């Protein structure tokens, strides 16, 4: 499907989704949130796609936040509706079978950091800047930042980021566990594509089971998380991919996974 504010490009089992409003530093308005959700849903249903890279158009921004010009005049009810559009997108990313890798090519502020928080892996250019500057606008994060950020980086670091509204360098974001790796800007996409290609070469059923086991279990007590893992582990046995993966090991050859 063609979108106005989002580009989708599929190459060898890896889809690249690019938020394409570079003049507005890829700020998320309602249309972009809706289109991103539709694009992710469509890719989620495409069994040939085994990993998705999310990035921003241009050299300056991944996402400079929710669109402040659109939000400015909203009533509480409209504000809630807008937050729900973003929350739905983040839940979609988390519920996809394929991993979503964020390639943070510049500013990832407010909703931009929140989108990164929903992605499975986050890689950044050394020019990237993260932050939750909502308090500068008289609001708080509304796409899950008050919940996902402290869960990922710890309560007090999360509070510092949200209370001060200050920007974090890519290196600082890596130190606190928000970012997996930092690269020179010109290397970012190539490096993220490499990770995506490694993931795409594995069994899709196993990757998806691992993603869901981690996402579902991470906020549960350990015993409940282990139950989830056990169910998912057992569920993979008897699949074609499990037979193929183990047969390939025994026969000393490379496994050819099909996702069945
Ligand atoms: C709408 C935005 C925008 C945004 C940038 N632009 N960020 N438009 N919403 N979030 C637009 C600017 O208005 C401008 O367009 C163009 O992009 C370039 O931005 P400049 O400000 O001129 O660039 P620069 O001086 O380099 O500053 C870059 C910046 C700054 C530091 C990233 O733009 C900035 O602070 N942006 C806002 C960041 C922010 O507060 N994000 C959180 C939003 S709240 P024009 O046409 O004017 O030239 C949020 C809440 C999520 O995300 C939850 C909601 C429920």
PDB file of C-alpha atoms and ligand atoms in Angstrom:
ATOM      1  CA  UNK A   1       0.000   0.000   0.000  1.00  0.00           C
ATOM      2  CA  UNK A   2       1.262   3.551  -0.673  1.00  0.00           C
ATOM      3  CA  UNK A   3       1.445   6.035   2.176  1.00  0.00           C
ATOM      4  CA  UNK A   4       1.972   9.806   2.149  1.00  0.00           C
ATOM      5  CA  UNK A   5       4.214  10.147   5.179  1.00  0.00           C
ATOM      6  CA  UNK A   6       5.808   6.711   5.400  1.00  0.00           C
ATOM      7  CA  UNK A   7       8.039   4.839   2.942  1.00  0.00           C
ATOM      8  CA  UNK A   8       8.288   1.050   2.917  1.00  0.00           C
ATOM      9  CA  UNK A   9      11.051  -0.775   1.100  1.00  0.00           C
ATOM     10  CA  UNK A  10      11.488  -4.540   1.210  1.00  0.00           C
ATOM     11  CA  UNK A  11      14.781  -6.129   0.242  1.00  0.00           C
ATOM     12  CA  UNK A  12      15.802  -9.714   0.940  1.00  0.00           C
ATOM     13  CA  UNK A  13      13.509 -10.430   3.889  1.00  0.00           C
ATOM     14  CA  UNK A  14      14.254  -7.095   5.576  1.00  0.00           C
ATOM     15  CA  UNK A  15      11.772  -4.209   5.406  1.00  0.00           C
ATOM     16  CA  UNK A  16      12.863  -0.622   5.957  1.00  0.00           C
ATOM     17  CA  UNK A  17      10.115   1.710   7.159  1.00  0.00           C
ATOM     18  CA  UNK A  18      11.069   5.382   6.872  1.00  0.00           C
ATOM     19  CA  UNK A  19       9.089   8.164   8.503  1.00  0.00           C
ATOM     20  CA  UNK A  20       9.044  10.739   5.753  1.00  0.00           C
ATOM     21  CA  UNK A  21       8.334  14.251   7.018  1.00  0.00           C
ATOM     22  CA  UNK A  22      11.909  15.537   7.050  1.00  0.00           C
ATOM     23  CA  UNK A  23      10.924  19.241   6.953  1.00  0.00           C
ATOM     24  CA  UNK A  24       9.065  18.762  10.243  1.00  0.00           C
ATOM     25  CA  UNK A  25      11.916  16.592  11.569  1.00  0.00           C
ATOM     26  CA  UNK A  26       9.590  13.582  11.170  1.00  0.00           C
ATOM     27  CA  UNK A  27       7.235  14.793  13.906  1.00  0.00           C
ATOM     28  CA  UNK A  28       4.372  12.360  14.388  1.00  0.00           C
ATOM     29  CA  UNK A  29       0.961  13.732  13.469  1.00  0.00           C
ATOM     30  CA  UNK A  30      -2.237  11.654  13.425  1.00  0.00           C
ATOM     31  CA  UNK A  31      -1.793  10.732   9.779  1.00  0.00           C
ATOM     32  CA  UNK A  32       1.756   9.481  10.302  1.00  0.00           C
ATOM     33  CA  UNK A  33       0.786   7.497  13.410  1.00  0.00           C
ATOM     34  CA  UNK A  34      -2.068   5.883  11.475  1.00  0.00           C
ATOM     35  CA  UNK A  35       0.055   5.159   8.424  1.00  0.00           C
ATOM     36  CA  UNK A  36       2.879   3.714  10.530  1.00  0.00           C
ATOM     37  CA  UNK A  37       0.429   1.421  12.285  1.00  0.00           C
ATOM     38  CA  UNK A  38      -1.015   0.296   8.926  1.00  0.00           C
ATOM     39  CA  UNK A  39       2.458  -0.269   7.454  1.00  0.00           C
ATOM     40  CA  UNK A  40       3.550  -2.292  10.490  1.00  0.00           C
ATOM     41  CA  UNK A  41       0.346  -4.342  10.399  1.00  0.00           C
ATOM     42  CA  UNK A  42       0.856  -5.079   6.708  1.00  0.00           C
ATOM     43  CA  UNK A  43       4.497  -6.097   7.229  1.00  0.00           C
ATOM     44  CA  UNK A  44       3.508  -8.217  10.225  1.00  0.00           C
ATOM     45  CA  UNK A  45       1.257 -10.265   7.943  1.00  0.00           C
ATOM     46  CA  UNK A  46       3.964 -10.697   5.315  1.00  0.00           C
ATOM     47  CA  UNK A  47       5.722 -13.977   6.068  1.00  0.00           C
ATOM     48  CA  UNK A  48       8.559 -13.107   3.702  1.00  0.00           C
ATOM     49  CA  UNK A  49       9.577 -10.221   5.957  1.00  0.00           C
ATOM     50  CA  UNK A  50      11.752 -11.458   8.815  1.00  0.00           C
ATOM     51  CA  UNK A  51      12.995  -8.190  10.312  1.00  0.00           C
ATOM     52  CA  UNK A  52      11.884  -4.565  10.131  1.00  0.00           C
ATOM     53  CA  UNK A  53      14.105  -1.490  10.382  1.00  0.00           C
ATOM     54  CA  UNK A  54      12.450   1.775  11.430  1.00  0.00           C
ATOM     55  CA  UNK A  55      14.223   5.043  10.662  1.00  0.00           C
ATOM     56  CA  UNK A  56      13.627   8.702   9.823  1.00  0.00           C
ATOM     57  CA  UNK A  57      14.067  10.501   6.500  1.00  0.00           C
ATOM     58  CA  UNK A  58      16.783  13.121   6.178  1.00  0.00           C
ATOM     59  CA  UNK A  59      19.900  13.587   8.216  1.00  0.00           C
ATOM     60  CA  UNK A  60      18.535  15.463  11.207  1.00  0.00           C
ATOM     61  CA  UNK A  61      15.846  13.428  12.895  1.00  0.00           C
ATOM     62  CA  UNK A  62      14.483  10.010  13.651  1.00  0.00           C
ATOM     63  CA  UNK A  63      11.356  11.558  15.187  1.00  0.00           C
ATOM     64  CA  UNK A  64      11.406  15.004  16.881  1.00  0.00           C
ATOM     65  CA  UNK A  65       8.338  14.037  18.896  1.00  0.00           C
ATOM     66  CA  UNK A  66       4.617  14.147  18.503  1.00  0.00           C
ATOM     67  CA  UNK A  67       3.510  17.017  16.246  1.00  0.00           C
ATOM     68  CA  UNK A  68       3.291  19.976  18.621  1.00  0.00           C
ATOM     69  CA  UNK A  69       1.385  22.095  16.082  1.00  0.00           C
ATOM     70  CA  UNK A  70      -1.320  19.439  15.836  1.00  0.00           C
ATOM     71  CA  UNK A  71      -1.436  18.896  19.614  1.00  0.00           C
ATOM     72  CA  UNK A  72      -1.547  22.598  20.529  1.00  0.00           C
ATOM     73  CA  UNK A  73      -5.309  23.125  20.371  1.00  0.00           C
ATOM     74  CA  UNK A  74      -6.512  19.782  21.641  1.00  0.00           C
ATOM     75  CA  UNK A  75      -9.105  19.267  24.378  1.00  0.00           C
ATOM     76  CA  UNK A  76      -8.525  16.587  27.075  1.00  0.00           C
ATOM     77  CA  UNK A  77     -10.689  14.164  25.089  1.00  0.00           C
ATOM     78  CA  UNK A  78      -8.773  14.867  21.866  1.00  0.00           C
ATOM     79  CA  UNK A  79      -5.468  14.600  23.764  1.00  0.00           C
ATOM     80  CA  UNK A  80      -6.483  11.153  25.013  1.00  0.00           C
ATOM     81  CA  UNK A  81      -7.501  10.070  21.508  1.00  0.00           C
ATOM     82  CA  UNK A  82      -4.141  11.259  20.166  1.00  0.00           C
ATOM     83  CA  UNK A  83      -2.233   9.426  22.914  1.00  0.00           C
ATOM     84  CA  UNK A  84      -4.218   6.291  22.061  1.00  0.00           C
ATOM     85  CA  UNK A  85      -3.125   6.487  18.412  1.00  0.00           C
ATOM     86  CA  UNK A  86       0.508   6.471  19.521  1.00  0.00           C
ATOM     87  CA  UNK A  87      -0.015   3.795  22.152  1.00  0.00           C
ATOM     88  CA  UNK A  88      -1.681   1.581  19.536  1.00  0.00           C
ATOM     89  CA  UNK A  89       1.326   1.948  17.237  1.00  0.00           C
ATOM     90  CA  UNK A  90       3.737   1.021  20.022  1.00  0.00           C
ATOM     91  CA  UNK A  91       1.663  -1.991  20.993  1.00  0.00           C
ATOM     92  CA  UNK A  92       1.589  -3.034  17.333  1.00  0.00           C
ATOM     93  CA  UNK A  93       5.401  -2.886  17.172  1.00  0.00           C
ATOM     94  CA  UNK A  94       5.677  -4.944  20.355  1.00  0.00           C
ATOM     95  CA  UNK A  95       3.155  -7.527  19.175  1.00  0.00           C
ATOM     96  CA  UNK A  96       4.629  -8.147  15.696  1.00  0.00           C
ATOM     97  CA  UNK A  97       6.237 -11.543  15.195  1.00  0.00           C
ATOM     98  CA  UNK A  98       9.241  -9.931  13.534  1.00  0.00           C
ATOM     99  CA  UNK A  99      11.807  -7.920  15.477  1.00  0.00           C
ATOM    100  CA  UNK A 100      11.755  -4.177  14.854  1.00  0.00           C
ATOM    101  CA  UNK A 101      15.171  -2.484  14.846  1.00  0.00           C
ATOM    102  CA  UNK A 102      15.245   1.277  15.343  1.00  0.00           C
ATOM    103  CA  UNK A 103      17.951   3.107  13.385  1.00  0.00           C
ATOM    104  CA  UNK A 104      18.101   6.438  15.211  1.00  0.00           C
ATOM    105  CA  UNK A 105      19.630   8.825  12.699  1.00  0.00           C
ATOM    106  CA  UNK A 106      19.141  12.105  14.629  1.00  0.00           C
ATOM    107  CA  UNK A 107      16.725  13.620  17.148  1.00  0.00           C
ATOM    108  CA  UNK A 108      14.576  11.073  18.971  1.00  0.00           C
ATOM    109  CA  UNK A 109      12.662  13.344  21.310  1.00  0.00           C
ATOM    110  CA  UNK A 110       9.422  12.827  23.217  1.00  0.00           C
ATOM    111  CA  UNK A 111       7.370  10.454  21.087  1.00  0.00           C
ATOM    112  CA  UNK A 112      10.619   9.632  19.238  1.00  0.00           C
ATOM    113  CA  UNK A 113      12.267   8.188  22.331  1.00  0.00           C
ATOM    114  CA  UNK A 114       8.967   6.483  23.172  1.00  0.00           C
ATOM    115  CA  UNK A 115       8.811   4.774  19.759  1.00  0.00           C
ATOM    116  CA  UNK A 116      12.412   3.623  20.268  1.00  0.00           C
ATOM    117  CA  UNK A 117      11.372   2.171  23.639  1.00  0.00           C
ATOM    118  CA  UNK A 118       8.864  -0.104  21.908  1.00  0.00           C
ATOM    119  CA  UNK A 119      11.394  -1.367  19.361  1.00  0.00           C
ATOM    120  CA  UNK A 120      13.255  -4.607  20.010  1.00  0.00           C
ATOM    121  CA  UNK A 121      16.736  -3.275  19.297  1.00  0.00           C
ATOM    122  CA  UNK A 122      17.906   0.334  19.123  1.00  0.00           C
ATOM    123  CA  UNK A 123      20.975   1.520  17.220  1.00  0.00           C
ATOM    124  CA  UNK A 124      21.959   5.168  16.995  1.00  0.00           C
ATOM    125  CA  UNK A 125      24.222   7.454  15.037  1.00  0.00           C
ATOM    126  CA  UNK A 126      26.674   9.326  17.262  1.00  0.00           C
ATOM    127  CA  UNK A 127      24.750  12.471  16.293  1.00  0.00           C
ATOM    128  CA  UNK A 128      21.467  11.153  17.702  1.00  0.00           C
ATOM    129  CA  UNK A 129      19.865  12.892  20.669  1.00  0.00           C
ATOM    130  CA  UNK A 130      17.322  11.299  22.952  1.00  0.00           C
ATOM    131  CA  UNK A 131      15.047  12.851  25.549  1.00  0.00           C
ATOM    132  CA  UNK A 132      11.598  13.357  26.984  1.00  0.00           C
ATOM    133  CA  UNK A 133      11.183  17.151  26.696  1.00  0.00           C
ATOM    134  CA  UNK A 134       7.412  17.121  27.335  1.00  0.00           C
ATOM    135  CA  UNK A 135       7.724  19.052  30.617  1.00  0.00           C
ATOM    136  CA  UNK A 136       9.025  21.997  28.554  1.00  0.00           C
ATOM    137  CA  UNK A 137       5.592  22.039  26.898  1.00  0.00           C
ATOM    138  CA  UNK A 138       3.583  21.707  30.098  1.00  0.00           C
ATOM    139  CA  UNK A 139       2.706  18.055  29.502  1.00  0.00           C
ATOM    140  CA  UNK A 140       4.151  14.636  30.325  1.00  0.00           C
ATOM    141  CA  UNK A 141       5.083  11.776  27.980  1.00  0.00           C
ATOM    142  CA  UNK A 142       1.914  10.294  26.511  1.00  0.00           C
ATOM    143  CA  UNK A 143       3.088   7.403  24.351  1.00  0.00           C
ATOM    144  CA  UNK A 144       4.117   5.300  27.347  1.00  0.00           C
ATOM    145  CA  UNK A 145       7.346   7.079  28.319  1.00  0.00           C
ATOM    146  CA  UNK A 146       6.587   7.326  32.038  1.00  0.00           C
ATOM    147  CA  UNK A 147       6.110   3.553  32.086  1.00  0.00           C
ATOM    148  CA  UNK A 148       8.493   2.014  29.558  1.00  0.00           C
ATOM    149  CA  UNK A 149      11.495   4.284  30.231  1.00  0.00           C
ATOM    150  CA  UNK A 150      11.791   3.608  34.033  1.00  0.00           C
ATOM    151  CA  UNK A 151      11.162  -0.087  33.409  1.00  0.00           C
ATOM    152  CA  UNK A 152      14.085  -0.157  30.965  1.00  0.00           C
ATOM    153  CA  UNK A 153      16.638   2.192  32.537  1.00  0.00           C
ATOM    154  CA  UNK A 154      15.578   2.194  36.200  1.00  0.00           C
ATOM    155  CA  UNK A 155      13.239   4.458  38.141  1.00  0.00           C
ATOM    156  CA  UNK A 156      15.606   7.249  39.102  1.00  0.00           C
ATOM    157  CA  UNK A 157      17.372   7.615  35.756  1.00  0.00           C
ATOM    158  CA  UNK A 158      13.937   7.549  34.125  1.00  0.00           C
ATOM    159  CA  UNK A 159      12.756  10.312  36.448  1.00  0.00           C
ATOM    160  CA  UNK A 160      15.858  12.397  35.756  1.00  0.00           C
ATOM    161  CA  UNK A 161      15.260  12.182  32.002  1.00  0.00           C
ATOM    162  CA  UNK A 162      11.570  13.039  32.338  1.00  0.00           C
ATOM    163  CA  UNK A 163      11.826  15.723  35.070  1.00  0.00           C
ATOM    164  CA  UNK A 164      14.690  17.653  33.447  1.00  0.00           C
ATOM    165  CA  UNK A 165      13.521  17.329  29.843  1.00  0.00           C
ATOM    166  CA  UNK A 166      17.181  17.505  28.828  1.00  0.00           C
ATOM    167  CA  UNK A 167      18.653  15.810  25.783  1.00  0.00           C
ATOM    168  CA  UNK A 168      20.903  12.764  26.132  1.00  0.00           C
ATOM    169  CA  UNK A 169      23.774  11.991  23.784  1.00  0.00           C
ATOM    170  CA  UNK A 170      23.727   8.662  21.963  1.00  0.00           C
ATOM    171  CA  UNK A 171      26.607   7.525  24.155  1.00  0.00           C
ATOM    172  CA  UNK A 172      24.706   8.378  27.357  1.00  0.00           C
ATOM    173  CA  UNK A 173      21.650   6.571  25.967  1.00  0.00           C
ATOM    174  CA  UNK A 174      23.863   3.537  25.424  1.00  0.00           C
ATOM    175  CA  UNK A 175      25.256   3.771  28.966  1.00  0.00           C
ATOM    176  CA  UNK A 176      21.782   3.685  30.506  1.00  0.00           C
ATOM    177  CA  UNK A 177      20.671   0.756  28.366  1.00  0.00           C
ATOM    178  CA  UNK A 178      18.343   2.571  25.985  1.00  0.00           C
ATOM    179  CA  UNK A 179      20.608   1.961  22.983  1.00  0.00           C
ATOM    180  CA  UNK A 180      22.309  -1.248  21.859  1.00  0.00           C
ATOM    181  CA  UNK A 181      25.068   0.324  19.791  1.00  0.00           C
ATOM    182  CA  UNK A 182      26.350   3.663  18.479  1.00  0.00           C
ATOM    183  CA  UNK A 183      27.861   4.159  15.030  1.00  0.00           C
ATOM    184  CA  UNK A 184      29.159   6.936  12.791  1.00  0.00           C
ATOM    185  CA  UNK A 185      26.200   8.433  10.878  1.00  0.00           C
ATOM    186  CA  UNK A 186      27.367   7.078   7.520  1.00  0.00           C
ATOM    187  CA  UNK A 187      27.695   3.561   8.956  1.00  0.00           C
ATOM    188  CA  UNK A 188      24.424   3.391  10.837  1.00  0.00           C
ATOM    189  CA  UNK A 189      22.155   1.849   8.185  1.00  0.00           C
ATOM    190  CA  UNK A 190      24.779  -0.623   7.020  1.00  0.00           C
ATOM    191  CA  UNK A 191      25.388  -1.806  10.573  1.00  0.00           C
ATOM    192  CA  UNK A 192      21.673  -2.117  11.356  1.00  0.00           C
ATOM    193  CA  UNK A 193      21.132  -3.999   8.093  1.00  0.00           C
ATOM    194  CA  UNK A 194      23.856  -6.434   9.149  1.00  0.00           C
ATOM    195  CA  UNK A 195      22.092  -7.188  12.436  1.00  0.00           C
ATOM    196  CA  UNK A 196      18.763  -7.490  10.599  1.00  0.00           C
ATOM    197  CA  UNK A 197      20.301  -9.919   8.096  1.00  0.00           C
ATOM    198  CA  UNK A 198      21.662 -12.106  10.905  1.00  0.00           C
ATOM    199  CA  UNK A 199      18.203 -12.211  12.518  1.00  0.00           C
ATOM    200  CA  UNK A 200      16.546 -12.855   9.140  1.00  0.00           C
ATOM    201  CA  UNK A 201      18.748 -15.927   8.639  1.00  0.00           C
ATOM    202  CA  UNK A 202      17.388 -17.618  11.787  1.00  0.00           C
ATOM    203  CA  UNK A 203      14.169 -19.553  12.174  1.00  0.00           C
ATOM    204  CA  UNK A 204      11.304 -17.023  12.152  1.00  0.00           C
ATOM    205  CA  UNK A 205       9.226 -19.132  14.548  1.00  0.00           C
ATOM    206  CA  UNK A 206      12.090 -19.180  17.047  1.00  0.00           C
ATOM    207  CA  UNK A 207      12.750 -15.444  16.727  1.00  0.00           C
ATOM    208  CA  UNK A 208       9.080 -14.646  17.188  1.00  0.00           C
ATOM    209  CA  UNK A 209       8.774 -17.011  20.175  1.00  0.00           C
ATOM    210  CA  UNK A 210      11.843 -15.415  21.775  1.00  0.00           C
ATOM    211  CA  UNK A 211      10.427 -11.905  21.219  1.00  0.00           C
ATOM    212  CA  UNK A 212       7.036 -12.772  22.697  1.00  0.00           C
ATOM    213  CA  UNK A 213       8.530 -14.712  25.626  1.00  0.00           C
ATOM    214  CA  UNK A 214      10.713 -11.726  26.527  1.00  0.00           C
ATOM    215  CA  UNK A 215       8.044  -9.052  25.965  1.00  0.00           C
ATOM    216  CA  UNK A 216       5.351 -10.953  27.838  1.00  0.00           C
ATOM    217  CA  UNK A 217       7.571 -12.212  30.621  1.00  0.00           C
ATOM    218  CA  UNK A 218       9.736  -9.223  31.408  1.00  0.00           C
ATOM    219  CA  UNK A 219       7.237  -7.483  33.695  1.00  0.00           C
ATOM    220  CA  UNK A 220       5.978 -10.654  35.361  1.00  0.00           C
ATOM    221  CA  UNK A 221       7.338 -12.441  38.429  1.00  0.00           C
ATOM    222  CA  UNK A 222      10.142 -14.809  37.374  1.00  0.00           C
ATOM    223  CA  UNK A 223       8.078 -17.964  37.947  1.00  0.00           C
ATOM    224  CA  UNK A 224       5.320 -16.713  35.613  1.00  0.00           C
ATOM    225  CA  UNK A 225       7.869 -15.683  33.000  1.00  0.00           C
ATOM    226  CA  UNK A 226       9.476 -19.108  33.139  1.00  0.00           C
ATOM    227  CA  UNK A 227       6.071 -20.711  32.560  1.00  0.00           C
ATOM    228  CA  UNK A 228       5.651 -18.578  29.438  1.00  0.00           C
ATOM    229  CA  UNK A 229       9.091 -19.597  28.224  1.00  0.00           C
ATOM    230  CA  UNK A 230       8.355 -23.280  28.853  1.00  0.00           C
ATOM    231  CA  UNK A 231       5.136 -23.143  26.822  1.00  0.00           C
ATOM    232  CA  UNK A 232       6.821 -21.361  23.942  1.00  0.00           C
ATOM    233  CA  UNK A 233       9.866 -23.633  24.020  1.00  0.00           C
ATOM    234  CA  UNK A 234       7.668 -26.738  23.893  1.00  0.00           C
ATOM    235  CA  UNK A 235       5.492 -25.227  21.155  1.00  0.00           C
ATOM    236  CA  UNK A 236       8.421 -25.090  18.750  1.00  0.00           C
ATOM    237  CA  UNK A 237       8.981 -28.839  18.829  1.00  0.00           C
ATOM    238  CA  UNK A 238       7.528 -30.625  15.832  1.00  0.00           C
ATOM    239  CA  UNK A 239       7.792 -27.518  13.665  1.00  0.00           C
ATOM    240  CA  UNK A 240       9.529 -27.903  10.319  1.00  0.00           C
ATOM    241  CA  UNK A 241      12.092 -25.307  11.421  1.00  0.00           C
ATOM    242  CA  UNK A 242      12.956 -27.258  14.570  1.00  0.00           C
ATOM    243  CA  UNK A 243      13.403 -30.476  12.563  1.00  0.00           C
ATOM    244  CA  UNK A 244      15.441 -28.635   9.957  1.00  0.00           C
ATOM    245  CA  UNK A 245      17.619 -26.755  12.490  1.00  0.00           C
ATOM    246  CA  UNK A 246      18.545 -29.889  14.384  1.00  0.00           C
ATOM    247  CA  UNK A 247      18.948 -32.044  11.241  1.00  0.00           C
ATOM    248  CA  UNK A 248      21.246 -29.398   9.732  1.00  0.00           C
ATOM    249  CA  UNK A 249      23.406 -29.457  12.876  1.00  0.00           C
ATOM    250  CA  UNK A 250      23.701 -33.232  12.770  1.00  0.00           C
ATOM    251  CA  UNK A 251      24.412 -33.224   9.012  1.00  0.00           C
ATOM    252  CA  UNK A 252      26.949 -30.377   9.412  1.00  0.00           C
ATOM    253  CA  UNK A 253      25.211 -28.053   6.951  1.00  0.00           C
ATOM    254  CA  UNK A 254      23.508 -24.646   7.095  1.00  0.00           C
ATOM    255  CA  UNK A 255      19.838 -24.772   8.086  1.00  0.00           C
ATOM    256  CA  UNK A 256      17.232 -23.484   5.630  1.00  0.00           C
ATOM    257  CA  UNK A 257      14.405 -22.098   7.724  1.00  0.00           C
ATOM    258  CA  UNK A 258      10.964 -21.477   6.250  1.00  0.00           C
ATOM    259  CA  UNK A 259       8.927 -20.376   9.244  1.00  0.00           C
ATOM    260  CA  UNK A 260       6.775 -23.511   9.261  1.00  0.00           C
TER     261      UNK A 260
HETATM  262  C1  LIG B   1       5.984  19.844  15.149  1.00  0.00           C
HETATM  263  C2  LIG B   1       8.215  20.208  14.777  1.00  0.00           C
HETATM  264  C3  LIG B   1       8.550  19.397  15.884  1.00  0.00           C
HETATM  265  C4  LIG B   1       7.485  18.791  16.612  1.00  0.00           C
HETATM  266  C5  LIG B   1      10.358  20.140  15.014  1.00  0.00           C
HETATM  267  N1  LIG B   1       9.368  20.640  14.268  1.00  0.00           N
HETATM  268  N2  LIG B   1       9.895  19.396  16.002  1.00  0.00           N
HETATM  269  N3  LIG B   1       6.943  20.422  14.417  1.00  0.00           N
HETATM  270  N4  LIG B   1       6.219  19.072  16.205  1.00  0.00           N
HETATM  271  N5  LIG B   1       7.700  17.973  17.638  1.00  0.00           N
HETATM  272  C6  LIG B   1       9.457  21.512  13.104  1.00  0.00           C
HETATM  273  C7  LIG B   1       9.753  22.960  13.498  1.00  0.00           C
HETATM  274  O1  LIG B   1       8.573  23.627  13.861  1.00  0.00           O
HETATM  275  C8  LIG B   1      10.343  23.490  12.225  1.00  0.00           C
HETATM  276  O2  LIG B   1       9.329  23.753  11.279  1.00  0.00           O
HETATM  277  C9  LIG B   1      11.130  22.297  11.687  1.00  0.00           C
HETATM  278  O3  LIG B   1      10.563  21.144  12.299  1.00  0.00           O
HETATM  279  C10 LIG B   1      12.597  22.363  12.042  1.00  0.00           C
HETATM  280  O4  LIG B   1      12.718  22.526  13.452  1.00  0.00           O
HETATM  281  P1  LIG B   1      13.553  23.696  14.149  1.00  0.00           P
HETATM  282  O5  LIG B   1      13.029  23.864  15.516  1.00  0.00           O
HETATM  283  O6  LIG B   1      13.578  24.921  13.288  1.00  0.00           O
HETATM  284  O7  LIG B   1      15.018  23.064  14.157  1.00  0.00           O
HETATM  285  P2  LIG B   1      16.164  23.308  15.243  1.00  0.00           P
HETATM  286  O8  LIG B   1      16.247  24.763  15.625  1.00  0.00           O
HETATM  287  O9  LIG B   1      17.370  22.681  14.685  1.00  0.00           O
HETATM  288  O10 LIG B   1      15.707  22.490  16.547  1.00  0.00           O
HETATM  289  C11 LIG B   1      15.544  21.086  16.478  1.00  0.00           C
HETATM  290  C12 LIG B   1      14.777  20.611  17.733  1.00  0.00           C
HETATM  291  C13 LIG B   1      13.501  21.438  17.909  1.00  0.00           C
HETATM  292  C14 LIG B   1      15.697  20.786  18.967  1.00  0.00           C
HETATM  293  C15 LIG B   1      14.478  19.120  17.560  1.00  0.00           C
HETATM  294  O11 LIG B   1      12.786  21.391  16.681  1.00  0.00           O
HETATM  295  C16 LIG B   1      12.597  20.959  19.000  1.00  0.00           C
HETATM  296  O12 LIG B   1      12.855  21.206  20.180  1.00  0.00           O
HETATM  297  N6  LIG B   1      11.520  20.301  18.598  1.00  0.00           N
HETATM  298  C17 LIG B   1      10.495  19.869  19.539  1.00  0.00           C
HETATM  299  C18 LIG B   1      10.955  18.684  20.325  1.00  0.00           C
HETATM  300  C19 LIG B   1       9.896  18.241  21.336  1.00  0.00           C
HETATM  301  O13 LIG B   1       9.545  19.013  22.234  1.00  0.00           O
HETATM  302  N7  LIG B   1       9.413  17.037  21.165  1.00  0.00           N
HETATM  303  C20 LIG B   1       8.433  16.461  22.102  1.00  0.00           C
HETATM  304  C21 LIG B   1       7.079  16.782  21.582  1.00  0.00           C
HETATM  305  S1  LIG B   1       5.838  16.262  22.721  1.00  0.00           S
HETATM  306  P3  LIG B   1       8.952  25.258  10.833  1.00  0.00           P
HETATM  307  O14 LIG B   1       7.900  25.051   9.766  1.00  0.00           O
HETATM  308  O15 LIG B   1       8.451  25.938  12.063  1.00  0.00           O
HETATM  309  O16 LIG B   1      10.237  25.841  10.322  1.00  0.00           O
HETATM  310  C22 LIG B   1       5.693  14.612  22.485  1.00  0.00           C
HETATM  311  C23 LIG B   1       4.608  13.954  23.322  1.00  0.00           C
HETATM  312  C24 LIG B   1       4.339  12.544  22.888  1.00  0.00           C
HETATM  313  O17 LIG B   1       6.380  14.019  21.745  1.00  0.00           O
HETATM  314  C25 LIG B   1       3.043  12.043  23.462  1.00  0.00           C
HETATM  315  C26 LIG B   1       1.835  12.645  22.864  1.00  0.00           C
HETATM  316  C27 LIG B   1       0.568  11.994  23.340  1.00  0.00           C
END
